[in-house]
Structures are given as C-alpha cells and as structure tokens.
PDB file of C-alpha atoms and ligand atoms in Angstrom:
ATOM      1  CA  MET A   1      88.809 107.441 131.463  1.00 94.00           C
ATOM      2  CA  THR A   2      86.524 108.546 128.647  1.00 97.00           C
ATOM      3  CA  LYS A   3      83.931 105.891 127.840  1.00 98.00           C
ATOM      4  CA  ILE A   4      82.789 105.706 124.234  1.00 98.00           C
ATOM      5  CA  MET A   5      79.734 103.707 123.186  1.00 98.00           C
ATOM      6  CA  ILE A   6      79.890 102.780 119.499  1.00 98.00           C
ATOM      7  CA  ASP A   7      76.524 101.988 118.006  1.00 98.00           C
ATOM      8  CA  PRO A   8      76.466 100.128 114.679  1.00 98.00           C
ATOM      9  CA  GLY A   9      72.961 100.835 113.357  1.00 98.00           C
ATOM     10  CA  HIS A  10      70.463  98.060 112.569  1.00 98.00           C
ATOM     11  CA  GLY A  11      71.401  94.345 112.716  1.00 98.00           C
ATOM     12  CA  GLY A  12      69.812  90.932 112.742  1.00 98.00           C
ATOM     13  CA  ARG A  13      66.366  90.979 111.140  1.00 98.00           C
ATOM     14  CA  ASP A  14      66.767  94.704 110.429  1.00 98.00           C
ATOM     15  CA  PRO A  15      69.225  95.063 107.540  1.00 98.00           C
ATOM     16  CA  GLY A  16      68.821  98.827 107.302  1.00 97.00           C
ATOM     17  CA  ALA A  17      69.250 100.342 103.872  1.00 96.00           C
ATOM     18  CA  CYS A  18      70.203  98.004 101.054  1.00 97.00           C
ATOM     19  CA  GLY A  19      71.560  98.691  97.612  1.00 95.00           C
ATOM     20  CA  ASN A  20      74.282  97.916  95.117  1.00 95.00           C
ATOM     21  CA  GLY A  21      74.802  94.516  96.718  1.00 95.00           C
ATOM     22  CA  LEU A  22      75.419  95.969 100.159  1.00 97.00           C
ATOM     23  CA  ARG A  23      73.479  95.854 103.419  1.00 97.00           C
ATOM     24  CA  GLU A  24      73.739  98.772 105.788  1.00 98.00           C
ATOM     25  CA  LYS A  25      73.863  96.597 108.909  1.00 98.00           C
ATOM     26  CA  ASP A  26      77.035  94.891 107.641  1.00 98.00           C
ATOM     27  CA  LEU A  27      78.790  98.127 106.744  1.00 98.00           C
ATOM     28  CA  ASN A  28      77.889  99.703 110.088  1.00 98.00           C
ATOM     29  CA  LEU A  29      79.219  96.732 112.057  1.00 98.00           C
ATOM     30  CA  LYS A  30      82.395  96.425 110.017  1.00 98.00           C
ATOM     31  CA  LEU A  31      83.153 100.120 110.425  1.00 98.00           C
ATOM     32  CA  ALA A  32      82.326 100.089 114.146  1.00 98.00           C
ATOM     33  CA  LEU A  33      84.677  97.172 114.772  1.00 98.00           C
ATOM     34  CA  MET A  34      87.435  98.958 112.871  1.00 98.00           C
ATOM     35  CA  VAL A  35      86.929 102.140 114.884  1.00 98.00           C
ATOM     36  CA  ARG A  36      86.916 100.221 118.164  1.00 98.00           C
ATOM     37  CA  GLU A  37      90.196  98.548 117.167  1.00 98.00           C
ATOM     38  CA  ARG A  38      91.799 101.880 116.299  1.00 98.00           C
ATOM     39  CA  LEU A  39      90.632 103.522 119.522  1.00 98.00           C
ATOM     40  CA  LYS A  40      92.734 101.012 121.468  1.00 97.00           C
ATOM     41  CA  LYS A  41      95.747 103.227 120.994  1.00 97.00           C
ATOM     42  CA  TYR A  42      94.021 105.980 122.965  1.00 98.00           C
ATOM     43  CA  LYS A  43      93.335 106.214 126.661  1.00 97.00           C
ATOM     44  CA  CYS A  44      89.612 105.463 126.565  1.00 98.00           C
ATOM     45  CA  ASP A  45      87.177 102.656 127.216  1.00 98.00           C
ATOM     46  CA  THR A  46      84.974 101.492 124.375  1.00 98.00           C
ATOM     47  CA  ALA A  47      81.835  99.405 124.222  1.00 98.00           C
ATOM     48  CA  MET A  48      79.465  98.519 121.419  1.00 98.00           C
ATOM     49  CA  THR A  49      75.703  98.302 121.475  1.00 98.00           C
ATOM     50  CA  ARG A  50      76.178  95.222 119.284  1.00 98.00           C
ATOM     51  CA  SER A  51      79.342  93.522 118.103  1.00 98.00           C
ATOM     52  CA  SER A  52      77.662  90.889 115.944  1.00 98.00           C
ATOM     53  CA  ASP A  53      74.738  90.622 113.562  1.00 98.00           C
ATOM     54  CA  VAL A  54      71.938  90.800 116.129  1.00 98.00           C
ATOM     55  CA  PHE A  55      68.775  92.852 116.315  1.00 98.00           C
ATOM     56  CA  LEU A  56      68.644  95.581 118.920  1.00 98.00           C
ATOM     57  CA  SER A  57      65.815  98.069 119.415  1.00 98.00           C
ATOM     58  CA  LEU A  58      66.555 101.764 119.627  1.00 98.00           C
ATOM     59  CA  PRO A  59      65.660 101.882 123.365  1.00 98.00           C
ATOM     60  CA  ASP A  60      67.993  98.889 123.911  1.00 98.00           C
ATOM     61  CA  ARG A  61      70.803 100.931 122.422  1.00 98.00           C
ATOM     62  CA  THR A  62      70.306 104.084 124.446  1.00 98.00           C
ATOM     63  CA  LYS A  63      69.680 102.064 127.610  1.00 98.00           C
ATOM     64  CA  LYS A  64      73.012 100.289 127.131  1.00 98.00           C
ATOM     65  CA  ALA A  65      74.829 103.592 126.786  1.00 98.00           C
ATOM     66  CA  ASN A  66      73.059 105.191 129.751  1.00 98.00           C
ATOM     67  CA  THR A  67      73.533 102.176 132.024  1.00 98.00           C
ATOM     68  CA  TRP A  68      77.211 101.970 131.150  1.00 98.00           C
ATOM     69  CA  LYS A  69      77.455 105.714 131.820  1.00 98.00           C
ATOM     70  CA  ALA A  70      79.169 106.368 128.520  1.00 98.00           C
ATOM     71  CA  ASN A  71      80.765 109.781 128.059  1.00 98.00           C
ATOM     72  CA  TYR A  72      80.071 109.745 124.356  1.00 98.00           C
ATOM     73  CA  PHE A  73      77.764 107.947 121.956  1.00 98.00           C
ATOM     74  CA  ILE A  74      78.422 107.577 118.252  1.00 98.00           C
ATOM     75  CA  SER A  75      75.975 105.869 115.955  1.00 98.00           C
ATOM     76  CA  LEU A  76      77.138 104.619 112.556  1.00 98.00           C
ATOM     77  CA  HIS A  77      74.737 104.449 109.642  1.00 98.00           C
ATOM     78  CA  VAL A  78      74.594 104.493 105.865  1.00 98.00           C
ATOM     79  CA  ASN A  79      71.722 106.341 104.264  1.00 97.00           C
ATOM     80  CA  ALA A  80      69.520 105.696 101.260  1.00 96.00           C
ATOM     81  CA  GLY A  81      66.865 107.550  99.332  1.00 94.00           C
ATOM     82  CA  GLY A  82      68.663 109.597  96.719  1.00 91.00           C
ATOM     83  CA  GLY A  83      71.507 112.064  96.901  1.00 94.00           C
ATOM     84  CA  ALA A  84      75.168 111.486  97.557  1.00 96.00           C
ATOM     85  CA  GLY A  85      77.881 111.901 100.127  1.00 97.00           C
ATOM     86  CA  TYR A  86      78.334 112.238 103.855  1.00 98.00           C
ATOM     87  CA  GLU A  87      76.349 113.916 106.611  1.00 98.00           C
ATOM     88  CA  ASP A  88      76.061 113.711 110.376  1.00 98.00           C
ATOM     89  CA  TYR A  89      73.558 114.661 113.067  1.00 98.00           C
ATOM     90  CA  ILE A  90      73.256 115.870 116.627  1.00 98.00           C
ATOM     91  CA  TYR A  91      69.986 116.227 118.508  1.00 98.00           C
ATOM     92  CA  SER A  92      67.770 118.969 117.123  1.00 97.00           C
ATOM     93  CA  GLY A  93      67.306 120.643 120.503  1.00 93.00           C
ATOM     94  CA  LEU A  94      71.002 121.426 120.956  1.00 97.00           C
ATOM     95  CA  PRO A  95      72.793 124.729 120.329  1.00 96.00           C
ATOM     96  CA  ASP A  96      75.343 125.047 117.528  1.00 95.00           C
ATOM     97  CA  THR A  97      78.058 126.111 119.928  1.00 94.00           C
ATOM     98  CA  GLY A  98      77.567 123.620 122.759  1.00 97.00           C
ATOM     99  CA  HIS A  99      79.757 120.755 123.899  1.00 97.00           C
ATOM    100  CA  THR A 100      77.979 118.196 121.720  1.00 98.00           C
ATOM    101  CA  ALA A 101      78.216 120.449 118.657  1.00 98.00           C
ATOM    102  CA  LYS A 102      81.932 120.990 119.229  1.00 98.00           C
ATOM    103  CA  ILE A 103      82.698 117.267 119.439  1.00 98.00           C
ATOM    104  CA  ARG A 104      80.612 116.651 116.340  1.00 98.00           C
ATOM    105  CA  SER A 105      82.486 119.393 114.481  1.00 98.00           C
ATOM    106  CA  ALA A 106      85.805 117.739 115.308  1.00 98.00           C
ATOM    107  CA  VAL A 107      84.593 114.397 113.993  1.00 98.00           C
ATOM    108  CA  HIS A 108      82.852 115.967 111.010  1.00 98.00           C
ATOM    109  CA  SER A 109      85.911 117.865 109.832  1.00 98.00           C
ATOM    110  CA  LYS A 110      87.994 114.674 109.721  1.00 98.00           C
ATOM    111  CA  VAL A 111      85.342 112.414 108.212  1.00 98.00           C
ATOM    112  CA  ALA A 112      83.800 114.810 105.681  1.00 98.00           C
ATOM    113  CA  LYS A 113      87.320 115.436 104.351  1.00 98.00           C
ATOM    114  CA  VAL A 114      87.803 111.757 103.547  1.00 98.00           C
ATOM    115  CA  TRP A 115      84.599 111.854 101.505  1.00 98.00           C
ATOM    116  CA  THR A 116      85.311 115.133  99.751  1.00 98.00           C
ATOM    117  CA  ASP A 117      88.900 114.064  99.035  1.00 98.00           C
ATOM    118  CA  ALA A 118      87.376 111.058  97.272  1.00 97.00           C
ATOM    119  CA  GLY A 119      85.181 113.356  95.231  1.00 97.00           C
ATOM    120  CA  ARG A 120      81.965 112.818  97.155  1.00 97.00           C
ATOM    121  CA  PRO A 121      80.009 115.740  98.592  1.00 97.00           C
ATOM    122  CA  SER A 122      79.633 116.678 102.242  1.00 97.00           C
ATOM    123  CA  ARG A 123      75.957 117.168 102.999  1.00 97.00           C
ATOM    124  CA  GLY A 124      76.859 119.077 106.105  1.00 97.00           C
ATOM    125  CA  LYS A 125      76.444 119.148 109.877  1.00 98.00           C
ATOM    126  CA  LYS A 126      72.786 118.558 110.610  1.00 98.00           C
ATOM    127  CA  LYS A 127      70.366 118.250 113.514  1.00 98.00           C
ATOM    128  CA  LYS A 128      67.459 115.883 113.887  1.00 98.00           C
ATOM    129  CA  ASN A 129      65.117 114.579 116.533  1.00 98.00           C
ATOM    130  CA  LEU A 130      66.345 110.969 116.443  1.00 98.00           C
ATOM    131  CA  HIS A 131      65.787 108.482 119.260  1.00 98.00           C
ATOM    132  CA  VAL A 132      69.454 107.652 119.854  1.00 98.00           C
ATOM    133  CA  LEU A 133      70.357 111.338 119.936  1.00 98.00           C
ATOM    134  CA  ARG A 134      67.441 112.347 122.144  1.00 98.00           C
ATOM    135  CA  GLU A 135      67.386 109.507 124.662  1.00 98.00           C
ATOM    136  CA  THR A 136      71.106 109.233 125.341  1.00 98.00           C
ATOM    137  CA  SER A 137      72.144 111.063 128.496  1.00 98.00           C
ATOM    138  CA  MET A 138      75.590 111.909 127.115  1.00 98.00           C
ATOM    139  CA  PRO A 139      76.725 113.886 124.044  1.00 98.00           C
ATOM    140  CA  ALA A 140      75.857 111.894 120.948  1.00 98.00           C
ATOM    141  CA  MET A 141      76.171 111.999 117.193  1.00 98.00           C
ATOM    142  CA  LEU A 142      74.903 109.911 114.317  1.00 98.00           C
ATOM    143  CA  MET A 143      76.675 109.663 110.998  1.00 98.00           C
ATOM    144  CA  GLU A 144      75.313 108.695 107.621  1.00 98.00           C
ATOM    145  CA  ASN A 145      78.271 107.389 105.686  1.00 98.00           C
ATOM    146  CA  SER A 146      76.982 108.176 102.219  1.00 97.00           C
ATOM    147  CA  LEU A 147      74.085 106.615 100.369  1.00 96.00           C
ATOM    148  CA  ILE A 148      73.887 102.918  99.702  1.00 97.00           C
ATOM    149  CA  ASP A 149      71.712 103.466  96.628  1.00 96.00           C
ATOM    150  CA  ASN A 150      74.290 105.729  95.037  1.00 96.00           C
ATOM    151  CA  ALA A 151      76.631 103.774  92.765  1.00 96.00           C
ATOM    152  CA  GLU A 152      79.562 106.166  93.223  1.00 96.00           C
ATOM    153  CA  ASP A 153      79.213 106.215  97.002  1.00 96.00           C
ATOM    154  CA  THR A 154      79.029 102.435  97.187  1.00 96.00           C
ATOM    155  CA  ARG A 155      82.059 102.085  94.960  1.00 97.00           C
ATOM    156  CA  LEU A 156      83.960 103.707  97.820  1.00 97.00           C
ATOM    157  CA  LEU A 157      82.163 101.660 100.484  1.00 96.00           C
ATOM    158  CA  LYS A 158      83.391  98.528  98.691  1.00 97.00           C
ATOM    159  CA  ASP A 159      86.971  99.847  98.548  1.00 97.00           C
ATOM    160  CA  ALA A 160      88.992  98.426 101.444  1.00 97.00           C
ATOM    161  CA  ASN A 161      91.501 101.299 101.340  1.00 98.00           C
ATOM    162  CA  PHE A 162      88.771 103.889 101.473  1.00 98.00           C
ATOM    163  CA  PHE A 163      86.974 102.052 104.264  1.00 96.00           C
ATOM    164  CA  ASN A 164      90.205 101.998 106.199  1.00 98.00           C
ATOM    165  CA  ARG A 165      90.655 105.763 105.708  1.00 98.00           C
ATOM    166  CA  LEU A 166      87.087 106.251 106.886  1.00 98.00           C
ATOM    167  CA  ALA A 167      87.715 104.273 110.087  1.00 98.00           C
ATOM    168  CA  GLU A 168      90.946 106.203 110.676  1.00 98.00           C
ATOM    169  CA  ALA A 169      89.147 109.519 110.206  1.00 98.00           C
ATOM    170  CA  ILE A 170      86.342 108.649 112.622  1.00 98.00           C
ATOM    171  CA  THR A 171      88.924 107.569 115.189  1.00 98.00           C
ATOM    172  CA  ALA A 172      91.020 110.693 114.711  1.00 98.00           C
ATOM    173  CA  GLY A 173      87.893 112.842 114.931  1.00 98.00           C
ATOM    174  CA  LEU A 174      86.822 111.221 118.195  1.00 98.00           C
ATOM    175  CA  ALA A 175      90.330 111.601 119.592  1.00 98.00           C
ATOM    176  CA  ALA A 176      90.373 115.287 118.687  1.00 98.00           C
ATOM    177  CA  GLY A 177      86.815 116.004 119.800  1.00 98.00           C
ATOM    178  CA  LEU A 178      87.078 114.135 123.086  1.00 98.00           C
ATOM    179  CA  GLY A 179      90.687 115.106 123.776  1.00 98.00           C
ATOM    180  CA  LEU A 180      91.852 111.514 123.975  1.00 98.00           C
ATOM    181  CA  GLN A 181      95.471 110.953 124.881  1.00 97.00           C
ATOM    182  CA  LEU A 182      97.542 108.307 123.202  1.00 96.00           C
ATOM    183  CA  ARG A 183      98.400 105.392 125.412  1.00 94.00           C
ATOM    184  CA  GLU A 184     102.054 105.088 126.244  1.00 84.00           C
ATOM    185  CA  VAL A 185     103.784 102.811 123.841  1.00 74.00           C
ATOM    186  CA  ILE A 186     104.442  99.566 125.616  1.00 62.00           C
ATOM    187  CA  PRO A 187     108.205  99.461 125.775  1.00 62.00           C
ATOM    188  CA  SER A 188     109.910  96.467 124.303  1.00 69.00           C
ATOM    189  CA  PRO A 189     111.756  94.429 126.920  1.00 71.00           C
ATOM    190  CA  ALA A 190     114.856  96.306 128.003  1.00 72.00           C
ATOM    191  CA  PRO A 191     118.150  94.777 126.913  1.00 73.00           C
ATOM    192  CA  PRO A 192     120.122  93.319 129.800  1.00 73.00           C
ATOM    193  CA  PRO A 193     122.246  95.998 131.438  1.00 75.00           C
ATOM    194  CA  LYS A 194     125.761  96.098 130.116  1.00 77.00           C
ATOM    195  CA  PRO A 195     128.420  95.312 132.683  1.00 73.00           C
ATOM    196  CA  PRO A 196     130.268  98.471 133.644  1.00 72.00           C
ATOM    197  CA  THR A 197     133.147  98.961 131.284  1.00 74.00           C
ATOM    198  CA  LYS A 198     136.323  98.183 133.181  1.00 72.00           C
ATOM    199  CA  PRO A 199     139.678  99.535 132.113  1.00 71.00           C
ATOM    200  CA  PRO A 200     141.576  96.753 130.447  1.00 70.00           C
ATOM    201  CA  GLN A 201     143.150  94.674 133.170  1.00 70.00           C
ATOM    202  CA  PRO A 202     146.864  94.131 132.879  1.00 70.00           C
ATOM    203  CA  LYS A 203     147.460  90.495 132.194  1.00 66.00           C
ATOM    204  CA  PRO A 204     148.710  88.719 135.225  1.00 64.00           C
ATOM    205  CA  PRO A 205     152.314  87.800 134.628  1.00 61.00           C
ATOM    206  CA  THR A 206     152.513  84.318 133.265  1.00 59.00           C
ATOM    207  CA  ALA A 207     153.751  82.091 136.035  1.00 55.00           C
ATOM    208  CA  LYS A 208     156.892  81.074 134.275  1.00 54.00           C
ATOM    209  CA  PRO A 209     159.938  80.178 136.256  1.00 54.00           C
ATOM    210  CA  SER A 210     162.241  83.151 136.597  1.00 57.00           C
ATOM    211  CA  LYS A 211     165.112  82.761 134.250  1.00 62.00           C
ATOM    212  CA  TYR A 212     168.574  84.263 134.266  1.00 66.00           C
ATOM    213  CA  ASN A 213     171.546  83.939 131.998  1.00 76.00           C
ATOM    214  CA  VAL A 214     173.280  80.640 132.674  1.00 76.00           C
ATOM    215  CA  ALA A 215     176.658  82.412 132.686  1.00 78.00           C
ATOM    216  CA  ASP A 216     175.454  84.978 135.278  1.00 78.00           C
ATOM    217  CA  ALA A 217     174.051  82.211 137.446  1.00 71.00           C
ATOM    218  CA  ILE A 218     177.246  80.224 137.250  1.00 73.00           C
ATOM    219  CA  ARG A 219     179.298  83.283 138.166  1.00 75.00           C
ATOM    220  CA  ALA A 220     177.049  84.003 141.101  1.00 71.00           C
ATOM    221  CA  MET A 221     177.174  80.419 142.279  1.00 69.00           C
ATOM    222  CA  GLN A 222     180.942  80.257 141.764  1.00 72.00           C
ATOM    223  CA  ALA A 223     181.332  83.334 143.887  1.00 70.00           C
ATOM    224  CA  VAL A 224     179.361  81.666 146.640  1.00 64.00           C
ATOM    225  CA  VAL A 225     180.890  78.258 146.363  1.00 66.00           C
ATOM    226  CA  GLY A 226     184.373  79.476 145.438  1.00 62.00           C
ATOM    227  CA  LYS A 227     184.998  76.635 143.113  1.00 51.00           C
ATOM    228  CA  VAL A 228     186.834  76.242 139.853  1.00 51.00           C
ATOM    229  CA  GLN A 229     186.186  77.960 136.594  1.00 60.00           C
ATOM    230  CA  LEU A 230     183.872  76.354 134.093  1.00 62.00           C
ATOM    231  CA  SER A 231     184.622  76.703 130.406  1.00 69.00           C
ATOM    232  CA  ALA A 232     181.977  78.011 128.040  1.00 70.00           C
ATOM    233  CA  GLU A 233     181.756  74.469 126.695  1.00 72.00           C
ATOM    234  CA  GLU A 234     181.049  73.082 130.149  1.00 68.00           C
ATOM    235  CA  ALA A 235     178.575  75.857 130.828  1.00 66.00           C
ATOM    236  CA  LYS A 236     176.754  75.040 127.645  1.00 68.00           C
ATOM    237  CA  HIS A 237     176.595  71.477 128.715  1.00 69.00           C
ATOM    238  CA  LEU A 238     174.927  72.513 131.953  1.00 66.00           C
ATOM    239  CA  ASP A 239     172.161  74.279 130.131  1.00 66.00           C
ATOM    240  CA  ALA A 240     169.566  71.518 130.749  1.00 62.00           C
ATOM    241  CA  ASN A 241     166.939  72.583 128.242  1.00 63.00           C
ATOM    242  CA  GLY A 242     169.390  74.131 125.787  1.00 69.00           C
ATOM    243  CA  ASP A 243     167.842  77.581 125.612  1.00 70.00           C
ATOM    244  CA  GLY A 244     170.649  79.433 127.312  1.00 70.00           C
ATOM    245  CA  LYS A 245     168.362  80.318 130.222  1.00 71.00           C
ATOM    246  CA  ILE A 246     168.551  78.836 133.643  1.00 68.00           C
ATOM    247  CA  THR A 247     165.729  76.992 135.290  1.00 71.00           C
ATOM    248  CA  VAL A 248     165.564  75.444 138.701  1.00 71.00           C
ATOM    249  CA  GLN A 249     166.601  72.183 137.083  1.00 70.00           C
ATOM    250  CA  ASP A 250     169.593  73.925 135.418  1.00 70.00           C
ATOM    251  CA  ALA A 251     170.597  75.468 138.704  1.00 71.00           C
ATOM    252  CA  ILE A 252     170.497  72.135 140.495  1.00 71.00           C
ATOM    253  CA  LEU A 253     172.631  70.535 137.753  1.00 72.00           C
ATOM    254  CA  ILE A 254     175.110  73.411 137.843  1.00 68.00           C
ATOM    255  CA  LEU A 255     175.407  73.305 141.607  1.00 71.00           C
ATOM    256  CA  GLN A 256     175.873  69.532 141.540  1.00 75.00           C
ATOM    257  CA  LYS A 257     178.579  69.968 138.910  1.00 72.00           C
ATOM    258  CA  ILE A 258     180.390  72.717 140.777  1.00 66.00           C
ATOM    259  CA  VAL A 259     180.097  71.187 144.234  1.00 70.00           C
ATOM    260  CA  GLY A 260     180.824  67.722 142.926  1.00 66.00           C
ATOM    261  CA  LYS A 261     184.152  68.865 141.415  1.00 50.00           C
TER     262      LYS A 261
HETATM  263 ZN1  LIG B   1      70.543 103.403 109.296  1.00 53.68          ZN
END
C-alpha cells in the first residue's frame, strides 16, 4: 500500500508567514487534515509529521518520513514576500522528466487549476534545494498555496468553499500522480434473503362435513332400509339445521325416523 507522509509546514513557536489576519501554520495544518481525510477513500496509508500545533524541526520531519518508509512526501506551505498565486517545488537536483517530476506534474495540474479558475496566477512548477525535498529518501514535493501577504490570495484562503476545493484538488492530484485506487465502497448490510417464491398453494379443502341433498340421502337410505315413503313435508322436518343439506346429525335423525316407523 502506498504510504503518504503529509507535512504541514511550521507549527508551535514557528508560525511561518503571517498576514491579513492569518498564520501559515494554521492554514497548513487545516489543509493537511482535510487532505488526509479525503485520502481515506483511496487505498493508501497516510501519516502526518504533525497533526496539531506543535513545533517540529526540518530534520524531525524528514526523519519521520524516512523512518516510516513513506512512498511519497508532500509538504504544505503558504508563501509571503510579494507576488500572487500558487507554485510548487521538487528538489533542484532532479530531472524534469523523472518519477518525482511526473507525480508533481499530476498534483500541479489539479491544484494550479483551482487557483487559476479563481483568478489567481500559477507561478509554475519550480525546483529548489530545500531541506525537506533534499533529505527525504522518497519522491517529495512542497507547495506554496499562494501568498499570505496578498489580500486577494488570502480572500480565497479564508473562503471555506475554496479551501475545500483546494483540499479536493490536492487529493485528486495525489491519487492521479501516485495511481491510487479507490477503496471498495463498504456495502450496506444485505437485506435478508427473500424466501423462494412458491407457486400459490391450493387452499386445503375446508374440513366441512360432506353434505348431500336430504332427498337424495333419504332415497338412498330408503332403498337400503326398504321402508315407507316420506312426504316432502316429513323430509323437510328431518332437515335438522334447516338448510336443505344433510349432516351426520340429519342422517341419524332420518335413519331413526325411517327405522322407527
Ligand atoms: Zn512555509
């Protein structure tokens, strides 16, 4: 799994650049935490050189990355000193077409676009002999997310929607540059399996007593018993429950009547 060390510049007693009511160390940390959160949807491990407002020397930072055996190091900064817009750096000793340059280009294209879309200039893809770029044993880049002493730049840095777009762009750039795969979406719990659909079962016949016409039953019984005729009036009288149908009770009554005659 690709291991990404996110390095929010400055911290603690070192505020970094300050201007327009902002401190660089706060912006760097806020952005780093947002990027780390967004990287969770990719198959990668992340770590941060600092995840709170603490001071960390430059050697502390590179040592952390090297000890952890990070596969990539990204350092987040905000610049100062005049000018405007976004720029990023790789180590000065590296070729323009190497692995580190290619990853940086992927990140740069996503991030610089967010700035230029907002009307701020891209200061380009640069190289510099910086400690965190030189002393890290893995590909590394450092970004300067605009200039804290530029009122227009800081207007964007104070804009939550813009800051969100910036974090999204850094994440997307890292994913593209490092070839990160999305994690599988954790499936929601499966619904219980449906019982196999059965063909509708014929209703079991209601266990009603078999019924026959009283007249038919009488005729049948008369044939057996060989007794006298019964008038329709008498037959009606033998219909115990009065529904014209014979039940066991009817039959018993009829037989008693016939045999008893
Ligand atoms: Zn800085």
